[in-house]
């Protein structure tokens, strides 16, 4: 740090310089985040000092958090829902598994997750000292139920299903997983970090939420398709008892207990999430999802015209393309054509996420460059 501070103009000039080195989302087809809705940004700034780690001081923000939980409970079919705003899917997944582990004490605990699970489950294995068993994936890239059942043993404390896998946007057979969870008396956590704000707004989708009796908890991220500000995730539990497994005493605060992983916690993202959900309503999200799906369909049609096909027909706005040498192609598209795409691992594919910041013209430009890049490798 300098001995003497810079004036505001000098600091802003440093910020502008830093910003100019950030990519704008318009050439980003790899991210599950996007520009937050304007009203979310306004609300975020308005509540910038609010600390939900000591929400006794910020009762107004706390009331908004409770209403978000209620609105999501309604959307995801659970009248008894409890939960809180996390920093995103990773924290929600960590806390859900921590609750499973704490409610089902065994010597050497394990969980069964689909092989397609997000890498946050590898972090969970390390942080919680729990074995993460990975069940096989079928040709449609959904978890194989036989594989899940074969991995359950006396030390299994819970199961995980994915509603919107990171790499393929696929939805596991959650209703079957729910039956397996009920039959084996196991906790079932649904990772709907991405799909949670997509599936309820599609014209038709499989059941994936608390309408299935075996589903105990669910992760959903407002900072992805919810158009809130980063970092906004939500962890929801069907039963208060499962939240209580996360309880810590907080002797010096205005509140007696916390159920959260972090201590100090942003109230700004609570305000942002509340504002955007109130502003858009179901109708607004339906429009956003519908536009993203139109872009997805248009993209798939355009790549098929140049002889490229998706690995599976997209369920949501995530597309994995079957291309030769995906890693090399990704690097070429980034270095020579200024496009950010990502890759899926198994099967190897070029992964595209069609977020609301995309448009039809940009898709045309991208597909043109994709064709050139393919000719060159
Ligand atoms: C299905 C799924 N779960 C969890 C996460 C982790 O979310 P975050 O990066 O917000 O912690 C992601 C991120 O893309 C995801 O796609």
GROMACS .gro file of N, CA, C and O and ligand atoms in nm, residues 32 87-91 93 118 120-121 162 164-166 191-194 221 223-224 351, ligand 1:
model
  104
   32UNK      N    1  -2.173  -1.984  -1.653
   32UNK     CA    2  -2.311  -2.002  -1.607
   32UNK      C    3  -2.357  -1.875  -1.534
   32UNK      O    4  -2.464  -1.872  -1.475
   87UNK      N    5  -2.322  -1.855  -0.066
   87UNK     CA    6  -2.240  -1.785  -0.167
   87UNK      C    7  -2.251  -1.853  -0.303
   87UNK      O    8  -2.187  -1.809  -0.398
   88UNK      N    9  -2.324  -1.962  -0.314
   88UNK     CA   10  -2.337  -2.029  -0.444
   88UNK      C   11  -2.348  -2.179  -0.427
   88UNK      O   12  -2.358  -2.232  -0.315
   89UNK      N   13  -2.347  -2.249  -0.540
   89UNK     CA   14  -2.369  -2.393  -0.540
   89UNK      C   15  -2.268  -2.470  -0.456
   89UNK      O   16  -2.303  -2.568  -0.390
   90UNK      N   17  -2.144  -2.424  -0.456
   90UNK     CA   18  -2.041  -2.496  -0.381
   90UNK      C   19  -2.076  -2.496  -0.232
   90UNK      O   20  -2.079  -2.602  -0.168
   91UNK      N   21  -2.104  -2.379  -0.178
   91UNK     CA   22  -2.136  -2.372  -0.034
   91UNK      C   23  -2.265  -2.448  -0.004
   91UNK      O   24  -2.273  -2.519   0.097
   93UNK      N   25  -2.385  -2.706  -0.157
   93UNK     CA   26  -2.357  -2.850  -0.160
   93UNK      C   27  -2.278  -2.894  -0.036
   93UNK      O   28  -2.308  -2.997   0.025
  118UNK      N   29  -2.076  -3.184  -1.014
  118UNK     CA   30  -1.985  -3.069  -1.017
  118UNK      C   31  -1.862  -3.097  -0.928
  118UNK      O   32  -1.871  -3.169  -0.829
  120UNK      N   33  -1.740  -2.943  -0.703
  120UNK     CA   34  -1.753  -2.907  -0.561
  120UNK      C   35  -1.761  -3.033  -0.475
  120UNK      O   36  -1.724  -3.030  -0.357
  121UNK      N   37  -1.806  -3.145  -0.531
  121UNK     CA   38  -1.814  -3.269  -0.451
  121UNK      C   39  -1.676  -3.327  -0.423
  121UNK      O   40  -1.658  -3.397  -0.324
  162UNK      N   41  -2.863  -3.464  -0.980
  162UNK     CA   42  -2.835  -3.333  -1.042
  162UNK      C   43  -2.950  -3.294  -1.135
  162UNK      O   44  -2.990  -3.372  -1.222
  164UNK      N   45  -2.972  -3.043  -1.391
  164UNK     CA   46  -2.898  -2.947  -1.472
  164UNK      C   47  -2.749  -2.964  -1.450
  164UNK      O   48  -2.687  -2.887  -1.376
  165UNK      N   49  -2.692  -3.068  -1.515
  165UNK     CA   50  -2.550  -3.094  -1.489
  165UNK      C   51  -2.465  -2.985  -1.553
  165UNK      O   52  -2.502  -2.927  -1.655
  166UNK      N   53  -2.353  -2.957  -1.489
  166UNK     CA   54  -2.267  -2.846  -1.530
  166UNK      C   55  -2.223  -2.862  -1.675
  166UNK      O   56  -2.226  -2.767  -1.753
  191UNK      N   57  -2.878  -3.114  -0.658
  191UNK     CA   58  -2.797  -3.000  -0.701
  191UNK      C   59  -2.866  -2.940  -0.824
  191UNK      O   60  -2.848  -2.985  -0.936
  192UNK      N   61  -2.947  -2.837  -0.795
  192UNK     CA   62  -3.016  -2.765  -0.904
  192UNK      C   63  -2.958  -2.623  -0.912
  192UNK      O   64  -3.031  -2.527  -0.939
  193UNK      N   65  -2.826  -2.614  -0.885
  193UNK     CA   66  -2.761  -2.482  -0.885
  193UNK      C   67  -2.789  -2.410  -1.016
  193UNK      O   68  -2.824  -2.292  -1.017
  194UNK      N   69  -2.778  -2.482  -1.127
  194UNK     CA   70  -2.807  -2.418  -1.256
  194UNK      C   71  -2.954  -2.438  -1.295
  194UNK      O   72  -3.024  -2.343  -1.330
  221UNK      N   73  -2.915  -2.159  -0.750
  221UNK     CA   74  -2.832  -2.038  -0.751
  221UNK      C   75  -2.896  -1.918  -0.821
  221UNK      O   76  -2.900  -1.912  -0.945
  223UNK      N   77  -2.748  -1.648  -0.863
  223UNK     CA   78  -2.646  -1.578  -0.943
  223UNK      C   79  -2.616  -1.646  -1.077
  223UNK      O   80  -2.531  -1.600  -1.151
  224UNK      N   81  -2.690  -1.752  -1.107
  224UNK     CA   82  -2.679  -1.812  -1.241
  224UNK      C   83  -2.802  -1.764  -1.320
  224UNK      O   84  -2.810  -1.647  -1.353
  351UNK      N   85  -1.819  -2.729  -2.490
  351UNK     CA   86  -1.937  -2.696  -2.407
  351UNK      C   87  -1.972  -2.547  -2.421
  351UNK      O   88  -1.886  -2.460  -2.408
  378LIG     C1   89  -2.457  -2.807  -1.107
  378LIG     C2   90  -2.364  -2.714  -1.034
  378LIG     N1   91  -2.347  -2.727  -0.902
  378LIG     C3   92  -2.266  -2.647  -0.832
  378LIG     C4   93  -2.194  -2.547  -0.895
  378LIG     C5   94  -2.103  -2.459  -0.816
  378LIG     O1   95  -2.156  -2.331  -0.808
  378LIG     P1   96  -2.070  -2.207  -0.760
  378LIG     O2   97  -1.958  -2.192  -0.860
  378LIG     O3   98  -2.167  -2.095  -0.761
  378LIG     O4   99  -2.018  -2.237  -0.624
  378LIG     C6  100  -2.207  -2.531  -1.033
  378LIG     C7  101  -2.130  -2.429  -1.103
  378LIG     O5  102  -2.131  -2.414  -1.223
  378LIG     C8  103  -2.294  -2.616  -1.106
  378LIG     O6  104  -2.310  -2.607  -1.238
   0.00000   0.00000   0.00000
